[in-house]
mmCIF file of N, CA and C in Angstrom:
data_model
loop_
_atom_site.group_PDB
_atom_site.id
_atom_site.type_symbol
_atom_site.label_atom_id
_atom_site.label_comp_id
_atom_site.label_asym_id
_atom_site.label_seq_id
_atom_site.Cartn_x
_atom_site.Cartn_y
_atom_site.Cartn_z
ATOM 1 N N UNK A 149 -3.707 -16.752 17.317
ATOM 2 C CA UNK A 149 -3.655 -15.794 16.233
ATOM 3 C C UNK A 149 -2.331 -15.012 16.300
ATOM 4 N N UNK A 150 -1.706 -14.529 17.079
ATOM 5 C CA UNK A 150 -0.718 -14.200 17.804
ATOM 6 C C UNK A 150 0.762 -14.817 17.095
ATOM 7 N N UNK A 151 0.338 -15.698 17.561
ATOM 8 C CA UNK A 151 2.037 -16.777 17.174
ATOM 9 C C UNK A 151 1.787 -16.762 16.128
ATOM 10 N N UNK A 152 0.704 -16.864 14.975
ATOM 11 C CA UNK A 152 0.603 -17.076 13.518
ATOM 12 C C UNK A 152 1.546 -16.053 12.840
ATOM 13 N N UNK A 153 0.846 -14.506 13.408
ATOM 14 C CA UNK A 153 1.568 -13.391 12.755
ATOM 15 C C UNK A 153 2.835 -13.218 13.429
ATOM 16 N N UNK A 154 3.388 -13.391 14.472
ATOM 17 C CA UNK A 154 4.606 -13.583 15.204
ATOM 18 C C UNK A 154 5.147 -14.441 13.711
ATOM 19 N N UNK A 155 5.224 -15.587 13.806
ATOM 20 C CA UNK A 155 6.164 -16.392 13.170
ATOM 21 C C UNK A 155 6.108 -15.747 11.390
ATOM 22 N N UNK A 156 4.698 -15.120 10.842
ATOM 23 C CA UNK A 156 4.948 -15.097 9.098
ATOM 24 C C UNK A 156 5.926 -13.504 9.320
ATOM 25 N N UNK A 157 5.706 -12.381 10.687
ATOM 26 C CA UNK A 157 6.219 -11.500 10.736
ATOM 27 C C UNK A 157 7.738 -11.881 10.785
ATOM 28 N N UNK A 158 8.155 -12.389 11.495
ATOM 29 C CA UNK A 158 9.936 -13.229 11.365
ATOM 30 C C UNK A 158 10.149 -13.870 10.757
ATOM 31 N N UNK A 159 9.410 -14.118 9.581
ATOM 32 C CA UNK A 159 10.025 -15.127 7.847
ATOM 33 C C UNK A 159 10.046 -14.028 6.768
ATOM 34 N N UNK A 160 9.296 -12.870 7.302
ATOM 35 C CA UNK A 160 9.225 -11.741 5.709
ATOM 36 C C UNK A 160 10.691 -11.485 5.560
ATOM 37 N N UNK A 161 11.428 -10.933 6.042
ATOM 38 C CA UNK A 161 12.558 -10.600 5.814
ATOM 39 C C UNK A 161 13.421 -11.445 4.442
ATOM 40 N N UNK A 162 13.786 -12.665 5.023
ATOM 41 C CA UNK A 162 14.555 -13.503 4.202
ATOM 42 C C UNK A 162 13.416 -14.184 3.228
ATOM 43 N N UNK A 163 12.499 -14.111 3.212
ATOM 44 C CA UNK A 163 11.344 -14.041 2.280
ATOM 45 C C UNK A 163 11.682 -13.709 1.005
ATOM 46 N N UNK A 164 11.584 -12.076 1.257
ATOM 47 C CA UNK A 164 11.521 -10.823 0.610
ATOM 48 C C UNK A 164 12.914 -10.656 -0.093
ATOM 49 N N UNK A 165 13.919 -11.383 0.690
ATOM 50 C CA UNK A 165 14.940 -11.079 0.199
ATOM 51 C C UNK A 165 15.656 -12.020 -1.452
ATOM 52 N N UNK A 166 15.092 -13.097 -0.941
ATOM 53 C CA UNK A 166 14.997 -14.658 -1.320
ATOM 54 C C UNK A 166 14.454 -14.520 -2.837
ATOM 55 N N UNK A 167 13.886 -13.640 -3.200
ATOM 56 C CA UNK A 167 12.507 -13.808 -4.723
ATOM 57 C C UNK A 167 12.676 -12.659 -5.398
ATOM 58 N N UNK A 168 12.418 -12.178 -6.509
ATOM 59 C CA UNK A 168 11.756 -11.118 -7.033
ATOM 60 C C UNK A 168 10.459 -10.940 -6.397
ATOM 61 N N UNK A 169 9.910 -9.444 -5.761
ATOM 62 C CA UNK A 169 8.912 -9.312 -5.301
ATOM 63 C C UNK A 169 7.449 -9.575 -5.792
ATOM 64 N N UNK A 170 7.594 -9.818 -7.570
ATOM 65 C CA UNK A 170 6.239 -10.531 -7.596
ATOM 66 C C UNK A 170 6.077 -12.346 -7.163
ATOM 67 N N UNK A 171 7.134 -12.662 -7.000
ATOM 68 C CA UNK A 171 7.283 -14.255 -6.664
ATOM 69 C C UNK A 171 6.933 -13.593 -5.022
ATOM 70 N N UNK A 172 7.153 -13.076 -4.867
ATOM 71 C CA UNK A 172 6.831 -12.868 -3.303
ATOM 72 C C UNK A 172 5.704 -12.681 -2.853
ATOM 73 N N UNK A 173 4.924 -11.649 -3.341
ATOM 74 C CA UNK A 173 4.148 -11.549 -2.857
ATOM 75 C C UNK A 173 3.105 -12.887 -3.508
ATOM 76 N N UNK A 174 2.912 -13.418 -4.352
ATOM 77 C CA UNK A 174 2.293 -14.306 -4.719
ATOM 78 C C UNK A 174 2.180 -15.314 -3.517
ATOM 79 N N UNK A 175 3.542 -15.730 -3.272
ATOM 80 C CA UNK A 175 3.441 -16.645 -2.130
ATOM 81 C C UNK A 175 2.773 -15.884 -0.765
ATOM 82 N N UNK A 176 3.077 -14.999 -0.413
ATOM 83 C CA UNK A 176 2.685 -14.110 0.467
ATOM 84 C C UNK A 176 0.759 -13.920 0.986
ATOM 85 N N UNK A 177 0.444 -13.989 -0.610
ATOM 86 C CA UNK A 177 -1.345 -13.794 -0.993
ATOM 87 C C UNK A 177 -1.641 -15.173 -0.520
ATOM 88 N N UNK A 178 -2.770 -15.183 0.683
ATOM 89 C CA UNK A 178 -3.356 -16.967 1.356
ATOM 90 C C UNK A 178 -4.148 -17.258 0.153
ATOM 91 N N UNK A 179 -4.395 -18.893 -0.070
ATOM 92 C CA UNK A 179 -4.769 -19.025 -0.655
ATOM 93 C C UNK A 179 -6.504 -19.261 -0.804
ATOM 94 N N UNK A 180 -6.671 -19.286 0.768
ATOM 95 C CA UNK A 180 -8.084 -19.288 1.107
ATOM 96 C C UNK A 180 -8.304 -18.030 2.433
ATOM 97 N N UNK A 181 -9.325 -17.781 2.772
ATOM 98 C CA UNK A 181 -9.684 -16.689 3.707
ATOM 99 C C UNK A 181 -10.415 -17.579 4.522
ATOM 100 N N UNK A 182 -9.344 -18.447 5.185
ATOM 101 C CA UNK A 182 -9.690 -19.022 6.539
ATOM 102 C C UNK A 182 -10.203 -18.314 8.026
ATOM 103 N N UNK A 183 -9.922 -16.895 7.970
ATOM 104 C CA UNK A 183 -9.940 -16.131 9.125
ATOM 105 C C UNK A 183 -11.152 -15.348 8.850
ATOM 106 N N UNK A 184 -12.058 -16.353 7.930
ATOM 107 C CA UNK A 184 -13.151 -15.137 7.760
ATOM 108 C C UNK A 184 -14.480 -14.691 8.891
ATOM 109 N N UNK A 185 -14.139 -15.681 10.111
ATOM 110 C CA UNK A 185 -15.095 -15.594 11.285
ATOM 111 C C UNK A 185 -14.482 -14.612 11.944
ATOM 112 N N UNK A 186 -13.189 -14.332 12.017
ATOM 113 C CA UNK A 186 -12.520 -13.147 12.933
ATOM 114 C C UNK A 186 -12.723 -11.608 12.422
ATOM 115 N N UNK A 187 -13.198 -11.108 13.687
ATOM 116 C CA UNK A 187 -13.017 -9.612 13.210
ATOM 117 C C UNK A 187 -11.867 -9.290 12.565
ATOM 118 N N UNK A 188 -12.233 -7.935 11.358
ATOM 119 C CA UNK A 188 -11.175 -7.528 10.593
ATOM 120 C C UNK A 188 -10.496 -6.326 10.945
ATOM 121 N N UNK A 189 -11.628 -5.511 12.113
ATOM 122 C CA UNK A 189 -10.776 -4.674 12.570
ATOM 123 C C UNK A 189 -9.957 -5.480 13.845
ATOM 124 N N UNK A 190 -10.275 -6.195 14.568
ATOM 125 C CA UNK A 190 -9.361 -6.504 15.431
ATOM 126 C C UNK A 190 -8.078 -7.285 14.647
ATOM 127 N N UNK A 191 -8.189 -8.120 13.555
ATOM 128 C CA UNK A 191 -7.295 -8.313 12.799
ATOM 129 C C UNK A 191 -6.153 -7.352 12.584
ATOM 130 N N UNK A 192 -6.859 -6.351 12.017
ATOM 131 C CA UNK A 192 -6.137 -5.122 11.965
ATOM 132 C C UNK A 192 -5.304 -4.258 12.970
ATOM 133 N N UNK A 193 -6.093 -4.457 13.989
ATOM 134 C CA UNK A 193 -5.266 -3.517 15.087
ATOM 135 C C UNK A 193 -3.903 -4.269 15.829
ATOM 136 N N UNK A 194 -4.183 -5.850 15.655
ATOM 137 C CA UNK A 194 -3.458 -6.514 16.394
ATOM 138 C C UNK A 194 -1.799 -6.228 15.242
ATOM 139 N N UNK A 195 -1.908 -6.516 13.664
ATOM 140 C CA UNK A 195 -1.211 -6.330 13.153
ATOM 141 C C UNK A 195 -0.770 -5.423 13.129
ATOM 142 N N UNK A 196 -1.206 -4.485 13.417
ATOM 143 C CA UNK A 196 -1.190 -2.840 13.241
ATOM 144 C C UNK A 196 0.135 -2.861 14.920
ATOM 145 N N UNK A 197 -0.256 -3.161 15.673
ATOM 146 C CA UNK A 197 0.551 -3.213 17.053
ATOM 147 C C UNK A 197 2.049 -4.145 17.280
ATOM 148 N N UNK A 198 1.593 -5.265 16.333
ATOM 149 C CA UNK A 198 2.650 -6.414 16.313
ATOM 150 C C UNK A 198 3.695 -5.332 15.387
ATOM 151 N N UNK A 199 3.533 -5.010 14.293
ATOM 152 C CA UNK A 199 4.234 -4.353 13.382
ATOM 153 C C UNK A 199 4.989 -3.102 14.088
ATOM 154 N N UNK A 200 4.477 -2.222 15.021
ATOM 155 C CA UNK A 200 4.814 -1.480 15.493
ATOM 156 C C UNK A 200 5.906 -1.682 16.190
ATOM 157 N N UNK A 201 5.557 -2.474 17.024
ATOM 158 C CA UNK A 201 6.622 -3.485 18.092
ATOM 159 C C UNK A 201 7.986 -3.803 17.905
ATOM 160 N N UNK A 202 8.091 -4.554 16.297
ATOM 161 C CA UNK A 202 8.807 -4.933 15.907
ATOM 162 C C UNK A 202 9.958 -4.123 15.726
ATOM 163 N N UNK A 203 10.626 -3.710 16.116
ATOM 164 C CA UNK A 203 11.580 -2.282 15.873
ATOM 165 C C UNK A 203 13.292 -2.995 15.245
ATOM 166 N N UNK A 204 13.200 -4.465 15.562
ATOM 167 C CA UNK A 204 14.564 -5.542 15.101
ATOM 168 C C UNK A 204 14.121 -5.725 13.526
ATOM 169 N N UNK A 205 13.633 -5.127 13.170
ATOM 170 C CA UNK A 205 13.453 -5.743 11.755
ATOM 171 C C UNK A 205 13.869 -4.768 10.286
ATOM 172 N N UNK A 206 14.640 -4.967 9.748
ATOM 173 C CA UNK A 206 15.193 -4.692 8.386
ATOM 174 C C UNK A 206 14.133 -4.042 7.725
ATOM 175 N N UNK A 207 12.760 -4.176 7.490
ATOM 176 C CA UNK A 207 11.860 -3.404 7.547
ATOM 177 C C UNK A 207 11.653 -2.109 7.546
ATOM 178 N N UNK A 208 11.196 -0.869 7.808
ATOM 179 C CA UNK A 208 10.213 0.426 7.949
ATOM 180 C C UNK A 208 9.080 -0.430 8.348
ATOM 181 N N UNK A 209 8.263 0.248 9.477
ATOM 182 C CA UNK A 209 7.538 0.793 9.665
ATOM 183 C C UNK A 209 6.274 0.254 8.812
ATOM 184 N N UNK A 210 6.309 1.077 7.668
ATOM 185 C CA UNK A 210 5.040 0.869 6.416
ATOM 186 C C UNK A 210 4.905 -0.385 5.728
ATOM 187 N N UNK A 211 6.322 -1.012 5.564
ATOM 188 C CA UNK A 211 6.417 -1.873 4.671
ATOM 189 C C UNK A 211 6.208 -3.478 5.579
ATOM 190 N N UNK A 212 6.343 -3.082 6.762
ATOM 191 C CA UNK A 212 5.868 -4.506 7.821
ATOM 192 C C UNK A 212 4.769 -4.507 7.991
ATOM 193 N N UNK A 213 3.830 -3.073 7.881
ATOM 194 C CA UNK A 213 2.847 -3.072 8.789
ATOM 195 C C UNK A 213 1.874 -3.437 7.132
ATOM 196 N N UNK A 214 1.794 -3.103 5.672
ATOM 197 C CA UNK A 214 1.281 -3.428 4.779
ATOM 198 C C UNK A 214 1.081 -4.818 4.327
ATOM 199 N N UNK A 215 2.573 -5.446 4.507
ATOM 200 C CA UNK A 215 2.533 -7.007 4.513
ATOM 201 C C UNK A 215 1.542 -7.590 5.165
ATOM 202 N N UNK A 216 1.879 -7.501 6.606
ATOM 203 C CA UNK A 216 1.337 -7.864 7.195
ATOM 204 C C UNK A 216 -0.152 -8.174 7.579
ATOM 205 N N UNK A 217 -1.028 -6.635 7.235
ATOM 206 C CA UNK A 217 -2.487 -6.591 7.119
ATOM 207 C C UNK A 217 -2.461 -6.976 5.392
ATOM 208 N N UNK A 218 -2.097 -6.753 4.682
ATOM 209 C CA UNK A 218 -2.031 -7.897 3.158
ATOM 210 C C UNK A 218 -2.563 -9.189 3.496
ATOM 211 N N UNK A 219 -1.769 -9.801 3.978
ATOM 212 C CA UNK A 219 -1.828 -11.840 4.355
ATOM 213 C C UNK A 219 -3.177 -11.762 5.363
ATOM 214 N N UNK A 220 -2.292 -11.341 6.426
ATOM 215 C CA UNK A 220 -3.644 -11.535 7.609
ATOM 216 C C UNK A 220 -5.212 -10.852 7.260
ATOM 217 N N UNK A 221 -5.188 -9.623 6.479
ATOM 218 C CA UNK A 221 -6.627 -9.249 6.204
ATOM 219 C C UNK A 221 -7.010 -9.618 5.449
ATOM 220 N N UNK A 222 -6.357 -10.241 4.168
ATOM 221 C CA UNK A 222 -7.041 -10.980 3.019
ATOM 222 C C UNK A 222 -7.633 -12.245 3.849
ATOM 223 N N UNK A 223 -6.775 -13.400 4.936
ATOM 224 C CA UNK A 223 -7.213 -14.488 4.737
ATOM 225 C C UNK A 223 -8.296 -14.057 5.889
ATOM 226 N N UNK A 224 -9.151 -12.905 5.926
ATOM 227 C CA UNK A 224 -10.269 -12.432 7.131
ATOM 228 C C UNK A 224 -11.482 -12.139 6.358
ATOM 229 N N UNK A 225 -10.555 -12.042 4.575
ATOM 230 C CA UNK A 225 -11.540 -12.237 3.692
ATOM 231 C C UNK A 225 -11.755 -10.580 3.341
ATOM 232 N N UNK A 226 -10.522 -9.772 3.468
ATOM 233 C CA UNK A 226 -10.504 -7.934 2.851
ATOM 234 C C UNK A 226 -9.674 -8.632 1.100
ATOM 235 N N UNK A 227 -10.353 -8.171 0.644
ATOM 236 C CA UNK A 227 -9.734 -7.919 -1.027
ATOM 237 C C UNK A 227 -8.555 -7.289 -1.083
ATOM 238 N N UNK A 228 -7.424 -6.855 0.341
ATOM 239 C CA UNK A 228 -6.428 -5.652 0.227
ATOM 240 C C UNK A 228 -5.573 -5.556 -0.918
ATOM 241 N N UNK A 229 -4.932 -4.759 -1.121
ATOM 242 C CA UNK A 229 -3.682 -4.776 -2.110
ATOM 243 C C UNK A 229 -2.664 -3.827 -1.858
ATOM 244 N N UNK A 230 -1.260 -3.670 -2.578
ATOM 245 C CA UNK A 230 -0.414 -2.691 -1.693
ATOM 246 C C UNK A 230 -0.115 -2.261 -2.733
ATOM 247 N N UNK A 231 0.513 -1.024 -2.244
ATOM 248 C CA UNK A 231 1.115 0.266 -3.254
ATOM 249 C C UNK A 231 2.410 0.553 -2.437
ATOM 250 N N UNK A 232 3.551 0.366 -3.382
ATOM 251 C CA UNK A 232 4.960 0.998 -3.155
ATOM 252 C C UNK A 232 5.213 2.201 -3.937
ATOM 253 N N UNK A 233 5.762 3.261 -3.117
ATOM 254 C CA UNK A 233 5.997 4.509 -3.897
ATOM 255 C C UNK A 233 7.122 5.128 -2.842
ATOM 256 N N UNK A 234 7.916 5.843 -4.107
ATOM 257 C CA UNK A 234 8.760 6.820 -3.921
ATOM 258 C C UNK A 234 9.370 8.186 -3.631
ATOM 259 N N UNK A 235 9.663 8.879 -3.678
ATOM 260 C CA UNK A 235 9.718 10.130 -3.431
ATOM 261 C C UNK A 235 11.529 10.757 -3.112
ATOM 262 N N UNK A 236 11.886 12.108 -3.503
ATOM 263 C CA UNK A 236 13.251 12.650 -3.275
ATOM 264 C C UNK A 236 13.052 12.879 -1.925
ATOM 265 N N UNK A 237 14.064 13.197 -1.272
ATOM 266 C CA UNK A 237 14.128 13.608 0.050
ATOM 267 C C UNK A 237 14.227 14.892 0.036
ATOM 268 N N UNK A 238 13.880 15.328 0.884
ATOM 269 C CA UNK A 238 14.230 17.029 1.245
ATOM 270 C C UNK A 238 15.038 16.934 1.384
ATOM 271 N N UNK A 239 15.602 18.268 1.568
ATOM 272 C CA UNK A 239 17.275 19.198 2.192
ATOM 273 C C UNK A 239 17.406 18.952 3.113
ATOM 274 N N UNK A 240 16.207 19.408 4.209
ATOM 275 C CA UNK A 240 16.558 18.764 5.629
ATOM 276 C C UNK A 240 16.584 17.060 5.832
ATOM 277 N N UNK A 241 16.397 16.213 4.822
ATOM 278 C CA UNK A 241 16.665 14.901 5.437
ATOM 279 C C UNK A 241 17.792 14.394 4.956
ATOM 280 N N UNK A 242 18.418 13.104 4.696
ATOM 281 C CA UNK A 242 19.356 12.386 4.235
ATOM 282 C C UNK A 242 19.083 12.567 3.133
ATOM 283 N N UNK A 243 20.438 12.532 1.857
ATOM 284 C CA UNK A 243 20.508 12.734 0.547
ATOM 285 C C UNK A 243 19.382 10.871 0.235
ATOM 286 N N UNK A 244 19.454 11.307 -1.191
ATOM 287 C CA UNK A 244 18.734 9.894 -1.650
ATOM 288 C C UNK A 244 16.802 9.693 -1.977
ATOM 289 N N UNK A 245 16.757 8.699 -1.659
ATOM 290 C CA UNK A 245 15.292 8.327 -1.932
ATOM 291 C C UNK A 245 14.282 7.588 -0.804
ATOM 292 N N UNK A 246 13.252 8.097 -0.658
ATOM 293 C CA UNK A 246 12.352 7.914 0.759
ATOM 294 C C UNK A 246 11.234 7.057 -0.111
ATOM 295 N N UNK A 247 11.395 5.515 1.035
ATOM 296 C CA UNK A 247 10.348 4.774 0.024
ATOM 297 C C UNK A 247 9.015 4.431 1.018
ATOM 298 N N UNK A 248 7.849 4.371 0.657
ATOM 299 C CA UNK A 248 6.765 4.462 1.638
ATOM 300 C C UNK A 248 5.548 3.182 0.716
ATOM 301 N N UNK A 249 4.878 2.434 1.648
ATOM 302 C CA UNK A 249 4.199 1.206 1.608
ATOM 303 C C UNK A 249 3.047 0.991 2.137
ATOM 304 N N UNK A 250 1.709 1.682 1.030
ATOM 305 C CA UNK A 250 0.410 1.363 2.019
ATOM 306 C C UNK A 250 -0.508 0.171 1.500
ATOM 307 N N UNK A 251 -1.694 -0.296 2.130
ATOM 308 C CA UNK A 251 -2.283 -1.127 1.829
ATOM 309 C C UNK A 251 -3.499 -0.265 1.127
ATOM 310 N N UNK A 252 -4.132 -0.556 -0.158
ATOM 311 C CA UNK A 252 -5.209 -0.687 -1.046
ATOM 312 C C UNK A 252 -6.467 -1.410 -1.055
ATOM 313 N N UNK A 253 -7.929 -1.119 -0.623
ATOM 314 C CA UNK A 253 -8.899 -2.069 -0.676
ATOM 315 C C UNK A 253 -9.640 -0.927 -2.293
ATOM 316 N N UNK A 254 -10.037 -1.832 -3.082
ATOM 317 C CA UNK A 254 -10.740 -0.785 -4.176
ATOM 318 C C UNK A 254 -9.875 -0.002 -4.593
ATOM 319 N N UNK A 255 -8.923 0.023 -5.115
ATOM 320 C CA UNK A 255 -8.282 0.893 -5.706
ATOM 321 C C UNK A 255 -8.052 2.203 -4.576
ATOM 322 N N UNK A 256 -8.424 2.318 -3.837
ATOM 323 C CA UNK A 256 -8.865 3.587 -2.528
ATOM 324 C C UNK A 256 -7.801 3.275 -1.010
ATOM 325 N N UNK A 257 -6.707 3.940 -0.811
ATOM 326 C CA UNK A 257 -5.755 4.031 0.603
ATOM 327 C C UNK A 257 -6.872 3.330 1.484
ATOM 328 N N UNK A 258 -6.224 2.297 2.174
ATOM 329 C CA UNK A 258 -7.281 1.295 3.523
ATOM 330 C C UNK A 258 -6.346 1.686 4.424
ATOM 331 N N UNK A 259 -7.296 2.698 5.544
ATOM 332 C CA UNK A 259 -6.852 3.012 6.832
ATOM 333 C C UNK A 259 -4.636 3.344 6.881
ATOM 334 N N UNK A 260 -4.632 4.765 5.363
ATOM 335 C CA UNK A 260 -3.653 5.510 5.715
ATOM 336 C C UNK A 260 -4.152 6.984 5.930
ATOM 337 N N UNK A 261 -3.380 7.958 6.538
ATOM 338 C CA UNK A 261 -3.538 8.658 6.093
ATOM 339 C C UNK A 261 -3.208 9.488 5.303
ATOM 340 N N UNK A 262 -4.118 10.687 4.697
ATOM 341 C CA UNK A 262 -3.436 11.223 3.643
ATOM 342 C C UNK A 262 -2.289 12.232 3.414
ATOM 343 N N UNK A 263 -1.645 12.538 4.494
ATOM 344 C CA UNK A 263 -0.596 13.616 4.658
ATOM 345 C C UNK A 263 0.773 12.873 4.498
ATOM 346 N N UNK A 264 0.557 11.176 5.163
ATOM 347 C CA UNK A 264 1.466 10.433 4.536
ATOM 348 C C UNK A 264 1.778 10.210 3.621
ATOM 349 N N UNK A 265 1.168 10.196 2.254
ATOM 350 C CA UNK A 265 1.444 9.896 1.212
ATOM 351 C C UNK A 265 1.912 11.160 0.141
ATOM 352 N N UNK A 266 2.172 12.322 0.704
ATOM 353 C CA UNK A 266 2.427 13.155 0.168
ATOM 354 C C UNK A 266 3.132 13.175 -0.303
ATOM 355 N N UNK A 267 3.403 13.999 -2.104
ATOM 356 C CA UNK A 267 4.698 13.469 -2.647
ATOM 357 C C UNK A 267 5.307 12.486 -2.936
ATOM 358 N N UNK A 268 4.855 11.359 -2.744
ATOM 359 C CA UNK A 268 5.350 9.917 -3.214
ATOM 360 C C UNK A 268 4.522 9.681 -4.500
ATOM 361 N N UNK A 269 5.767 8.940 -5.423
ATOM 362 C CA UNK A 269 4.658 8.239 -6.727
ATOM 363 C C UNK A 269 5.072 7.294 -6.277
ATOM 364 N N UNK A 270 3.946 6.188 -6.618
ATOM 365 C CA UNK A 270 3.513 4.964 -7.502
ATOM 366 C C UNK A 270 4.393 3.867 -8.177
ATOM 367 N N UNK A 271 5.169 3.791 -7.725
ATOM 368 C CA UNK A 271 6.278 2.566 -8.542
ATOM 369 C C UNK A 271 5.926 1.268 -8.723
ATOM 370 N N UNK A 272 5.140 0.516 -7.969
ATOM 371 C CA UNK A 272 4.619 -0.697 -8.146
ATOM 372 C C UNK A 272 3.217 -1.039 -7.406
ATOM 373 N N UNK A 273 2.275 -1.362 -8.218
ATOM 374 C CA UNK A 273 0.975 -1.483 -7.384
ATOM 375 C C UNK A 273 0.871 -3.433 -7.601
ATOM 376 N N UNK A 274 0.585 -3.417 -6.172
ATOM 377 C CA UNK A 274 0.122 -5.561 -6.239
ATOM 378 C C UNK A 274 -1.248 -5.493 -5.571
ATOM 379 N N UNK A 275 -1.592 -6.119 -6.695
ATOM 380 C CA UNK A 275 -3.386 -6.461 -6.298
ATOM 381 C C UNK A 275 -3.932 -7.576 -7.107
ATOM 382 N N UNK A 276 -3.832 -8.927 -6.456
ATOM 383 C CA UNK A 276 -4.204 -10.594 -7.393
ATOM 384 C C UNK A 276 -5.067 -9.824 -8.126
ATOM 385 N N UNK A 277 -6.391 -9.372 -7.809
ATOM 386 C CA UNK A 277 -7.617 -9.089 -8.323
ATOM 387 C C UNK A 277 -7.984 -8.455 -9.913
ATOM 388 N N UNK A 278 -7.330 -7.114 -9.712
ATOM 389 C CA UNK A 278 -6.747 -5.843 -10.539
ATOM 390 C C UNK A 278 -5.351 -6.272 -11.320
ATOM 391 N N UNK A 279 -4.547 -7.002 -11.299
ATOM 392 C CA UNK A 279 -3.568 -7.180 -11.759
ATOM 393 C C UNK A 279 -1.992 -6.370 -11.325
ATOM 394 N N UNK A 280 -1.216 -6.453 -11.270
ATOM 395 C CA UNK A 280 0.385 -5.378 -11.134
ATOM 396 C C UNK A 280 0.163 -4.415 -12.005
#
């Protein structure tokens, strides 16, 4: 299970870079939920840790760790979906724009919390189910 998310975690990059992000994530969405005998929280935590880890990657943080439980928790058989949103920066941070990436089950934040999302809108929601 390991090497699976090891190797799709070291293809997102040039992936992502490669497509317009709805061609992406399309490919991205499994097409079956083969992993549906595996726990989904251990699914979760392992991605949740691999993502963390990863500190070489072009990435944030949010946006590895959403992918990631995206592919791997859908094919465990979670309905997930992701939300990209934006936000200005404060005074005290770097001039510009702070972009933040959680995962969606039901229309409802799956295992963020809510102090994170403060101040960010909504720029693109992906969910096969619900539609963009």
């Amino acid at each position: 299970m390991l090497a699976e998310m090891r190797r799709v975690q070291h293809s997102l990059p040039a992936r992502y870079q490669a497509q317009p992000l709805p061609d992406f994530l399309i490919e991205l969405t499994p097409e079956q939920d083969d992993w549906r005998d595996r726990s989904q929280n251990q699914v979760r935590a392992l991605v949740d840790a691999l993502a963390l880890v990863d500190r070489g990657s072009p990435f944030g943080l949010c946006l590895r760790r959403s992918l990631l439980r995206y592919h791997f928790l859908r094919r465990a058989g979670l309905p997930l979906g992701i939300v990209f949103a934006m936000r200005k920066r404060e005074q005290n941070e770097m001039p510009g724009l702070a972009g933040h990436a959680w995962n969606i089950l039901h229309d409802k934040p799956y295992f963020e919390r809510p102090e994170d999302m403060v101040g960010f809108t909504e720029v693109y929601r992906w969910s096969p189910e619900g539609g963009q």
